[in-house]
Amino acid sequence: MCMASILGCVSTFPCCNNALANSSSVPFLRDWTWTAQVFLTLHTLVLLMKMHSYAFYNGHLSETERRLQALDNPSTASQAPAYQYPSAGHTTSTEERAKRDADEKSELSQLREDLAIELTSPMGSVTYPKNLTWSNYTDYICCPTLCYELEYPRTEGIVWSQLGYKILAVFGVIFLLTITSEEFILPVMIESASRLETVTSFSETALILAESISMLLFPFMITFLLVFLVIFEYVLGTFAEITCKLSHFVITMEIVLMKTTGFADRHFYSDWWNSTDWLEFSREWNIPVHHFFRRHVYSASRPHIGRPMATLITFLISAIGHELVMACITKKFRGYGFLAQMSQLPIVMLQRTKWVKGKRVLNNVCFWCSMILGLSMMCSLYVLC
């Protein structure tokens, strides 16, 4: 049995549910700290997404190879256009080539070429099924990406000074996170929790919550920025250096010169701080996850249920994942984060009306106000309520 079949079985829904349930429940039963539980849960989610991408993409390539072989007998083979698997972040040029060469080649020859291109990596060094090896799968697991590709562009070697700098930076930022939480967040939470035990009226409870939210506005914003920095700049950058992944600029220039596509770059985030709505923020602050959802959720469901429902399903799955992480941190299922994330859709619809759309400065100010207020509010509600 080939690796694609094995991992396809592993990524079936019952196994995924069991793995996720175990990663979430075992730390509760053994009374682990929230940091250990979140670490295990996040890594379980990452591995499940990686296995899903690996199994489904190779399943697509297996079907493509079967169709290519069937063209040896054109009378019985399917003449449907080659299905192009959704790209993981870059625009493909296959459609442009097909349009350009349509007049020069027969329909059968064009179909053969399209299928063969789909089975070959953008740089032409790997062709399915030669990628089905344990070394290729292990390399993919270590790469800082959630979307599988046949081949990733590489640098010539590891820059050890950069690797050492990023590893030291990881521990430095974690130290700053510890100081921020112990000095500016935990004391406020402990004091507010003790005060809530003595009050009975709703007005006093609301006042304590409002005071907690106001005192945690900037500490939690700083915590969010530090978490973003340590994950997307240093941790992912470390794995990119270890796996010799090329930078986004180098990849972009290579794509321009070769007119091919390739995913593996270090473009883990864009300028999300300039976002004017929540859809833009979701696309730019976590690009690996955005590429996964666009490829395996949105693009896979859009042809069947339409664009609005595909967007809704994508946000729904993302909101459930975020709520699971918040439950691991606070050991409470409250749904505040789920409701907050799902409310982003009507807010985006409002921001894209003719009265608000185009006012980038206003929308960016509103984005930052809701970001700063929302983080502190989520913390206070989850911990104190």
Tab-separated table of C-alpha atoms in Angstrom:
chain	number	residue	atom	x	y	z
A	1	MET	CA	0.000	0.000	0.000
A	2	CYS	CA	1.446	3.389	-0.977
A	3	MET	CA	1.962	6.245	1.479
A	4	ALA	CA	-0.873	8.280	-0.015
A	5	SER	CA	-3.323	5.474	0.790
A	6	ILE	CA	-1.985	5.089	4.313
A	7	LEU	CA	-2.171	8.779	5.079
A	8	GLY	CA	-5.522	9.037	3.365
A	9	CYS	CA	-6.836	6.506	5.873
A	10	VAL	CA	-5.210	8.415	8.725
A	11	SER	CA	-6.898	11.653	7.700
A	12	THR	CA	-10.439	10.247	7.694
A	13	PHE	CA	-12.906	12.064	9.891
A	14	PRO	CA	-13.224	9.497	12.736
A	15	CYS	CA	-9.460	9.392	13.241
A	16	CYS	CA	-9.205	13.181	13.067
A	17	ASN	CA	-11.953	13.538	15.643
A	18	ASN	CA	-10.304	10.992	17.957
A	19	ALA	CA	-6.883	12.637	17.698
A	20	LEU	CA	-8.316	16.093	18.341
A	21	ALA	CA	-10.505	14.841	21.194
A	22	ASN	CA	-7.551	13.115	22.858
A	23	SER	CA	-5.268	16.142	22.514
A	24	SER	CA	-7.953	18.304	24.115
A	25	SER	CA	-9.191	15.954	26.838
A	26	VAL	CA	-5.999	14.262	28.080
A	27	PRO	CA	-4.429	17.491	29.427
A	28	PHE	CA	-7.700	18.230	31.259
A	29	LEU	CA	-7.751	14.787	32.846
A	30	ARG	CA	-4.075	14.986	33.853
A	31	ASP	CA	-4.419	18.593	35.027
A	32	TRP	CA	-1.693	19.986	32.774
A	33	THR	CA	-0.943	23.685	32.651
A	34	TRP	CA	-2.714	25.736	29.992
A	35	THR	CA	0.547	26.330	28.130
A	36	ALA	CA	1.135	22.566	27.749
A	37	GLN	CA	-2.455	22.010	26.681
A	38	VAL	CA	-2.418	24.790	24.076
A	39	PHE	CA	0.951	23.537	22.779
A	40	LEU	CA	-0.432	20.021	22.305
A	41	THR	CA	-3.727	21.197	20.803
A	42	LEU	CA	-2.127	23.567	18.307
A	43	HIS	CA	0.396	20.974	17.170
A	44	THR	CA	-2.385	18.400	16.783
A	45	LEU	CA	-4.348	20.835	14.616
A	46	VAL	CA	-1.262	21.606	12.533
A	47	LEU	CA	-0.476	17.926	11.952
A	48	LEU	CA	-4.095	17.153	11.038
A	49	MET	CA	-4.128	19.983	8.488
A	50	LYS	CA	-0.809	18.837	7.074
A	51	MET	CA	-2.015	15.245	6.717
A	52	HIS	CA	-5.251	16.446	5.127
A	53	SER	CA	-3.365	18.511	2.554
A	54	TYR	CA	-0.896	15.686	1.837
A	55	ALA	CA	-3.541	12.994	1.431
A	56	PHE	CA	-6.026	15.010	-0.606
A	57	TYR	CA	-3.457	16.580	-2.922
A	58	ASN	CA	-1.807	13.234	-3.650
A	59	GLY	CA	-5.265	11.740	-4.156
A	60	HIS	CA	-5.885	14.402	-6.791
A	61	LEU	CA	-2.541	13.601	-8.440
A	62	SER	CA	-3.398	9.886	-8.430
A	63	GLU	CA	-6.644	10.591	-10.269
A	64	THR	CA	-4.793	12.872	-12.693
A	65	GLU	CA	-2.251	10.135	-13.425
A	66	ARG	CA	-5.057	7.632	-14.014
A	67	ARG	CA	-6.690	9.992	-16.506
A	68	LEU	CA	-3.378	10.559	-18.302
A	69	GLN	CA	-2.822	6.818	-18.683
A	70	ALA	CA	-6.401	6.355	-19.871
A	71	LEU	CA	-5.726	8.726	-22.777
A	72	ASP	CA	-3.738	5.915	-24.409
A	73	ASN	CA	-7.176	4.739	-25.474
A	74	PRO	CA	-8.881	8.056	-26.371
A	75	SER	CA	-12.147	6.467	-27.447
A	76	THR	CA	-13.014	5.404	-23.879
A	77	ALA	CA	-11.113	8.068	-21.895
A	78	SER	CA	-12.753	11.099	-20.349
A	79	GLN	CA	-12.260	14.263	-22.399
A	80	ALA	CA	-13.172	16.621	-19.561
A	81	PRO	CA	-10.695	19.467	-18.999
A	82	ALA	CA	-7.873	18.796	-16.562
A	83	TYR	CA	-8.833	19.767	-13.032
A	84	GLN	CA	-6.265	22.110	-11.597
A	85	TYR	CA	-5.877	21.763	-7.851
A	86	PRO	CA	-6.253	25.138	-6.077
A	87	SER	CA	-2.855	26.762	-5.728
A	88	ALA	CA	-1.360	27.546	-2.340
A	89	GLY	CA	-0.789	31.242	-2.650
A	90	HIS	CA	0.354	31.980	-6.189
A	91	THR	CA	-1.405	32.459	-9.501
A	92	THR	CA	-0.883	29.636	-11.915
A	93	SER	CA	0.082	30.144	-15.506
A	94	THR	CA	-1.315	26.871	-16.889
A	95	GLU	CA	-4.582	28.451	-17.996
A	96	GLU	CA	-2.720	31.216	-19.783
A	97	ARG	CA	-0.569	28.682	-21.622
A	98	ALA	CA	-3.645	26.675	-22.534
A	99	LYS	CA	-5.340	29.710	-24.047
A	100	ARG	CA	-2.205	30.708	-25.917
A	101	ASP	CA	-1.642	27.249	-27.392
A	102	ALA	CA	-5.269	26.334	-28.019
A	103	ASP	CA	-5.051	27.136	-31.717
A	104	GLU	CA	-1.769	25.300	-32.189
A	105	LYS	CA	-2.617	21.948	-30.660
A	106	SER	CA	-5.380	19.470	-30.878
A	107	GLU	CA	-7.785	19.124	-27.983
A	108	LEU	CA	-6.368	15.704	-27.052
A	109	SER	CA	-2.763	16.923	-27.127
A	110	GLN	CA	-3.688	19.925	-25.010
A	111	LEU	CA	-5.412	17.693	-22.458
A	112	ARG	CA	-2.347	15.425	-22.280
A	113	GLU	CA	-0.121	18.437	-21.675
A	114	ASP	CA	-2.406	19.886	-19.001
A	115	LEU	CA	-2.524	16.582	-17.135
A	116	ALA	CA	1.250	16.126	-17.380
A	117	ILE	CA	1.853	19.664	-16.098
A	118	GLU	CA	-0.409	18.987	-13.129
A	119	LEU	CA	1.687	15.911	-12.264
A	120	THR	CA	4.982	17.819	-12.373
A	121	SER	CA	6.379	20.264	-9.829
A	122	PRO	CA	6.673	23.920	-10.924
A	123	MET	CA	10.464	23.627	-11.148
A	124	GLY	CA	10.246	20.340	-13.045
A	125	SER	CA	12.419	18.268	-10.705
A	126	VAL	CA	9.746	16.041	-9.138
A	127	THR	CA	6.934	14.153	-10.828
A	128	TYR	CA	4.150	12.165	-9.195
A	129	PRO	CA	4.398	9.401	-7.909
A	130	LYS	CA	8.141	9.769	-7.287
A	131	ASN	CA	7.323	12.120	-4.425
A	132	LEU	CA	5.700	9.316	-2.392
A	133	THR	CA	8.648	8.612	-0.111
A	134	TRP	CA	9.096	8.831	3.628
A	135	SER	CA	11.883	11.382	3.232
A	136	ASN	CA	9.598	13.648	1.200
A	137	TYR	CA	6.814	13.351	3.780
A	138	THR	CA	9.183	13.985	6.702
A	139	ASP	CA	10.579	17.028	4.941
A	140	TYR	CA	7.038	18.342	4.384
A	141	ILE	CA	6.159	17.858	8.059
A	142	CYS	CA	9.160	19.997	9.056
A	143	CYS	CA	8.499	22.733	6.490
A	144	PRO	CA	6.666	25.818	7.828
A	145	THR	CA	3.637	25.370	5.579
A	146	LEU	CA	0.255	23.676	5.809
A	147	CYS	CA	-0.205	23.115	2.069
A	148	TYR	CA	1.611	20.262	0.383
A	149	GLU	CA	3.436	20.782	-2.908
A	150	LEU	CA	5.524	18.367	-4.943
A	151	GLU	CA	8.627	20.521	-4.526
A	152	TYR	CA	9.690	23.634	-2.650
A	153	PRO	CA	12.441	26.019	-3.769
A	154	ARG	CA	15.494	25.901	-1.491
A	155	THR	CA	18.437	28.030	-0.563
A	156	GLU	CA	21.938	26.638	-0.984
A	157	GLY	CA	22.403	26.072	2.737
A	158	ILE	CA	21.609	27.158	6.275
A	159	VAL	CA	22.744	30.604	7.386
A	160	TRP	CA	23.862	29.657	10.883
A	161	SER	CA	24.057	33.228	12.165
A	162	GLN	CA	20.420	33.812	11.203
A	163	LEU	CA	19.397	30.486	12.734
A	164	GLY	CA	21.139	31.304	16.028
A	165	TYR	CA	19.646	34.790	16.084
A	166	LYS	CA	16.108	33.484	15.598
A	167	ILE	CA	16.477	30.790	18.268
A	168	LEU	CA	17.726	33.352	20.792
A	169	ALA	CA	14.906	35.688	19.796
A	170	VAL	CA	12.329	32.967	20.542
A	171	PHE	CA	13.492	32.706	24.148
A	172	GLY	CA	13.818	36.489	24.432
A	173	VAL	CA	10.243	37.100	23.335
A	174	ILE	CA	8.954	34.324	25.599
A	175	PHE	CA	10.737	36.075	28.485
A	176	LEU	CA	8.971	39.340	27.595
A	177	LEU	CA	5.645	37.492	27.415
A	178	THR	CA	6.216	36.036	30.888
A	179	ILE	CA	7.065	39.428	32.362
A	180	THR	CA	4.041	41.079	30.731
A	181	SER	CA	1.603	38.441	31.941
A	182	GLU	CA	2.975	38.229	35.492
A	183	GLU	CA	3.329	41.965	36.048
A	184	PHE	CA	0.395	43.477	34.163
A	185	ILE	CA	-2.225	40.799	33.487
A	186	LEU	CA	-2.342	38.245	36.312
A	187	PRO	CA	-2.568	40.801	39.153
A	188	VAL	CA	-5.551	42.483	37.482
A	189	MET	CA	-7.271	39.141	36.907
A	190	ILE	CA	-6.679	37.951	40.474
A	191	GLU	CA	-7.944	41.188	42.009
A	192	SER	CA	-11.005	41.324	39.768
A	193	ALA	CA	-11.863	37.678	40.482
A	194	SER	CA	-11.703	38.256	44.242
A	195	ARG	CA	-13.903	41.355	43.961
A	196	LEU	CA	-16.497	39.510	41.883
A	197	GLU	CA	-16.900	36.937	44.655
A	198	THR	CA	-18.209	39.625	47.013
A	199	VAL	CA	-20.665	41.440	44.727
A	200	THR	CA	-24.261	40.473	44.070
A	201	SER	CA	-25.709	43.139	41.790
A	202	PHE	CA	-25.376	43.211	38.024
A	203	SER	CA	-24.252	46.845	37.995
A	204	GLU	CA	-21.306	46.143	40.290
A	205	THR	CA	-20.322	43.112	38.237
A	206	ALA	CA	-20.454	45.152	35.023
A	207	LEU	CA	-18.359	47.890	36.646
A	208	ILE	CA	-15.651	45.424	37.701
A	209	LEU	CA	-15.599	43.921	34.213
A	210	ALA	CA	-15.319	47.382	32.659
A	211	GLU	CA	-12.430	48.263	34.969
A	212	SER	CA	-10.648	45.002	34.128
A	213	ILE	CA	-11.107	45.562	30.402
A	214	SER	CA	-9.764	49.117	30.602
A	215	MET	CA	-6.711	48.052	32.624
A	216	LEU	CA	-5.886	45.204	30.217
A	217	LEU	CA	-6.247	47.117	26.947
A	218	PHE	CA	-2.575	47.693	26.273
A	219	PRO	CA	-1.068	44.707	28.168
A	220	PHE	CA	-3.112	42.340	26.012
A	221	MET	CA	-2.341	44.231	22.832
A	222	ILE	CA	1.360	43.949	23.654
A	223	THR	CA	0.884	40.245	24.416
A	224	PHE	CA	-0.813	39.689	21.056
A	225	LEU	CA	1.990	41.477	19.202
A	226	LEU	CA	4.650	39.468	21.039
A	227	VAL	CA	2.854	36.181	20.315
A	228	PHE	CA	2.551	37.168	16.667
A	229	LEU	CA	6.255	38.065	16.568
A	230	VAL	CA	7.512	34.857	18.180
A	231	ILE	CA	5.381	32.580	15.976
A	232	PHE	CA	5.444	34.168	12.548
A	233	GLU	CA	8.826	35.852	12.589
A	234	TYR	CA	11.029	33.640	14.756
A	235	VAL	CA	9.574	30.127	15.138
A	236	LEU	CA	8.458	29.785	11.516
A	237	GLY	CA	11.587	31.630	10.418
A	238	THR	CA	13.702	29.109	12.309
A	239	PHE	CA	12.076	26.156	10.565
A	240	ALA	CA	12.350	27.965	7.237
A	241	GLU	CA	16.079	28.367	7.822
A	242	ILE	CA	16.490	24.728	8.852
A	243	THR	CA	14.639	23.495	5.767
A	244	CYS	CA	16.481	26.002	3.519
A	245	LYS	CA	13.307	27.701	2.328
A	246	LEU	CA	13.760	30.671	0.022
A	247	SER	CA	12.621	34.143	0.943
A	248	HIS	CA	9.471	35.660	-0.547
A	249	PHE	CA	11.496	38.100	-2.675
A	250	VAL	CA	13.660	35.352	-4.158
A	251	ILE	CA	10.609	33.208	-4.870
A	252	THR	CA	8.835	36.135	-6.543
A	253	MET	CA	11.800	36.838	-8.831
A	254	GLU	CA	12.113	33.137	-9.696
A	255	ILE	CA	8.432	32.958	-10.585
A	256	VAL	CA	8.766	36.009	-12.822
A	257	LEU	CA	11.782	34.553	-14.628
A	258	MET	CA	10.527	30.962	-14.928
A	259	LYS	CA	6.806	31.788	-15.302
A	260	THR	CA	5.999	28.984	-12.883
A	261	THR	CA	4.468	28.830	-9.448
A	262	GLY	CA	5.875	27.678	-6.133
A	263	PHE	CA	4.548	27.968	-2.629
A	264	ALA	CA	7.479	27.492	-0.292
A	265	ASP	CA	8.514	30.965	0.794
A	266	ARG	CA	8.911	32.887	4.038
A	267	HIS	CA	5.933	35.084	3.416
A	268	PHE	CA	4.157	34.136	6.642
A	269	TYR	CA	2.333	37.453	7.022
A	270	SER	CA	1.634	40.684	5.177
A	271	ASP	CA	0.959	44.203	6.431
A	272	TRP	CA	-2.133	43.219	8.422
A	273	TRP	CA	-1.751	46.369	10.522
A	274	ASN	CA	-3.036	48.344	7.521
A	275	SER	CA	-6.202	46.240	7.286
A	276	THR	CA	-9.465	48.039	6.665
A	277	ASP	CA	-11.797	45.100	7.363
A	278	TRP	CA	-11.688	41.704	9.021
A	279	LEU	CA	-11.576	39.716	5.793
A	280	GLU	CA	-8.403	41.551	4.831
A	281	PHE	CA	-6.967	40.914	8.294
A	282	SER	CA	-7.777	37.175	8.105
A	283	ARG	CA	-5.979	36.962	4.755
A	284	GLU	CA	-2.832	38.791	5.822
A	285	TRP	CA	-2.011	38.114	9.467
A	286	ASN	CA	-1.675	34.309	9.166
A	287	ILE	CA	-0.877	33.458	5.563
A	288	PRO	CA	-0.127	29.704	6.042
A	289	VAL	CA	-3.549	29.112	7.595
A	290	HIS	CA	-5.215	31.411	5.065
A	291	HIS	CA	-3.691	29.430	2.192
A	292	PHE	CA	-4.887	26.163	3.746
A	293	PHE	CA	-8.460	27.378	4.210
A	294	ARG	CA	-8.591	28.926	0.762
A	295	ARG	CA	-7.233	25.766	-0.874
A	296	HIS	CA	-8.929	22.985	1.077
A	297	VAL	CA	-12.108	24.629	2.425
A	298	TYR	CA	-13.138	27.676	0.393
A	299	SER	CA	-11.984	26.581	-3.083
A	300	ALA	CA	-13.145	23.002	-2.476
A	301	SER	CA	-16.654	24.010	-1.384
A	302	ARG	CA	-17.289	27.064	-3.580
A	303	PRO	CA	-18.181	25.138	-6.783
A	304	HIS	CA	-20.828	23.179	-4.853
A	305	ILE	CA	-22.412	25.758	-2.520
A	306	GLY	CA	-21.452	29.144	-3.969
A	307	ARG	CA	-19.215	31.933	-2.771
A	308	PRO	CA	-21.299	33.289	0.174
A	309	MET	CA	-21.835	29.877	1.755
A	310	ALA	CA	-18.188	28.889	1.156
A	311	THR	CA	-17.082	32.039	2.976
A	312	LEU	CA	-19.494	31.274	5.820
A	313	ILE	CA	-18.264	27.688	6.147
A	314	THR	CA	-14.642	28.856	6.149
A	315	PHE	CA	-15.295	31.364	8.930
A	316	LEU	CA	-17.339	28.777	10.850
A	317	ILE	CA	-14.517	26.215	10.882
A	318	SER	CA	-11.975	28.880	11.803
A	319	ALA	CA	-14.185	30.147	14.637
A	320	ILE	CA	-14.586	26.619	16.043
A	321	GLY	CA	-10.802	26.181	16.008
A	322	HIS	CA	-10.233	29.473	17.816
A	323	GLU	CA	-12.906	28.615	20.379
A	324	LEU	CA	-11.182	25.272	21.027
A	325	VAL	CA	-7.902	27.062	21.730
A	326	MET	CA	-9.617	29.522	24.090
A	327	ALA	CA	-11.252	26.587	25.896
A	328	CYS	CA	-7.811	25.013	26.378
A	329	ILE	CA	-6.429	28.265	27.817
A	330	THR	CA	-9.306	29.044	30.197
A	331	LYS	CA	-10.740	25.508	30.603
A	332	LYS	CA	-14.172	26.962	29.845
A	333	PHE	CA	-16.529	26.645	26.890
A	334	ARG	CA	-18.260	30.002	26.675
A	335	GLY	CA	-18.517	30.809	22.963
A	336	TYR	CA	-17.496	34.452	23.278
A	337	GLY	CA	-14.683	34.090	20.765
A	338	PHE	CA	-16.888	32.093	18.400
A	339	LEU	CA	-19.583	34.799	18.418
A	340	ALA	CA	-16.991	37.559	18.040
A	341	GLN	CA	-15.405	35.929	14.998
A	342	MET	CA	-18.704	35.127	13.303
A	343	SER	CA	-19.844	38.725	13.867
A	344	GLN	CA	-16.972	39.830	11.623
A	345	LEU	CA	-18.996	38.846	8.534
A	346	PRO	CA	-21.865	41.328	9.053
A	347	ILE	CA	-19.304	43.962	10.067
A	348	VAL	CA	-17.473	43.399	6.769
A	349	MET	CA	-20.761	43.726	4.870
A	350	LEU	CA	-21.356	47.059	6.614
A	351	GLN	CA	-17.836	48.275	5.882
A	352	ARG	CA	-18.263	47.485	2.197
A	353	THR	CA	-21.370	49.591	1.741
A	354	LYS	CA	-21.094	52.708	-0.394
A	355	TRP	CA	-21.182	54.951	2.675
A	356	VAL	CA	-18.156	53.368	4.365
A	357	LYS	CA	-16.217	51.683	1.552
A	358	GLY	CA	-13.187	53.636	0.382
A	359	LYS	CA	-12.619	55.442	3.686
A	360	ARG	CA	-9.424	53.551	4.426
A	361	VAL	CA	-8.205	55.699	7.310
A	362	LEU	CA	-11.550	55.518	9.103
A	363	ASN	CA	-11.822	51.767	8.573
A	364	ASN	CA	-8.255	51.196	9.757
A	365	VAL	CA	-8.892	53.253	12.913
A	366	CYS	CA	-12.055	51.230	13.567
A	367	PHE	CA	-10.093	48.018	12.988
A	368	TRP	CA	-7.456	48.963	15.574
A	369	CYS	CA	-10.037	50.150	18.117
A	370	SER	CA	-11.965	46.887	17.826
A	371	MET	CA	-8.717	44.885	17.951
A	372	ILE	CA	-7.449	46.570	21.134
A	373	LEU	CA	-10.841	46.481	22.835
A	374	GLY	CA	-11.713	42.978	21.654
A	375	LEU	CA	-8.596	41.236	22.998
A	376	SER	CA	-9.023	42.699	26.466
A	377	MET	CA	-12.761	42.012	26.454
A	378	MET	CA	-12.283	38.369	25.425
A	379	CYS	CA	-9.768	37.832	28.224
A	380	SER	CA	-11.985	39.400	30.874
A	381	LEU	CA	-15.099	37.537	29.793
A	382	TYR	CA	-13.421	34.134	29.565
A	383	VAL	CA	-11.518	34.421	32.851
A	384	LEU	CA	-14.030	36.256	35.031
A	385	CYS	CA	-17.395	34.997	33.711
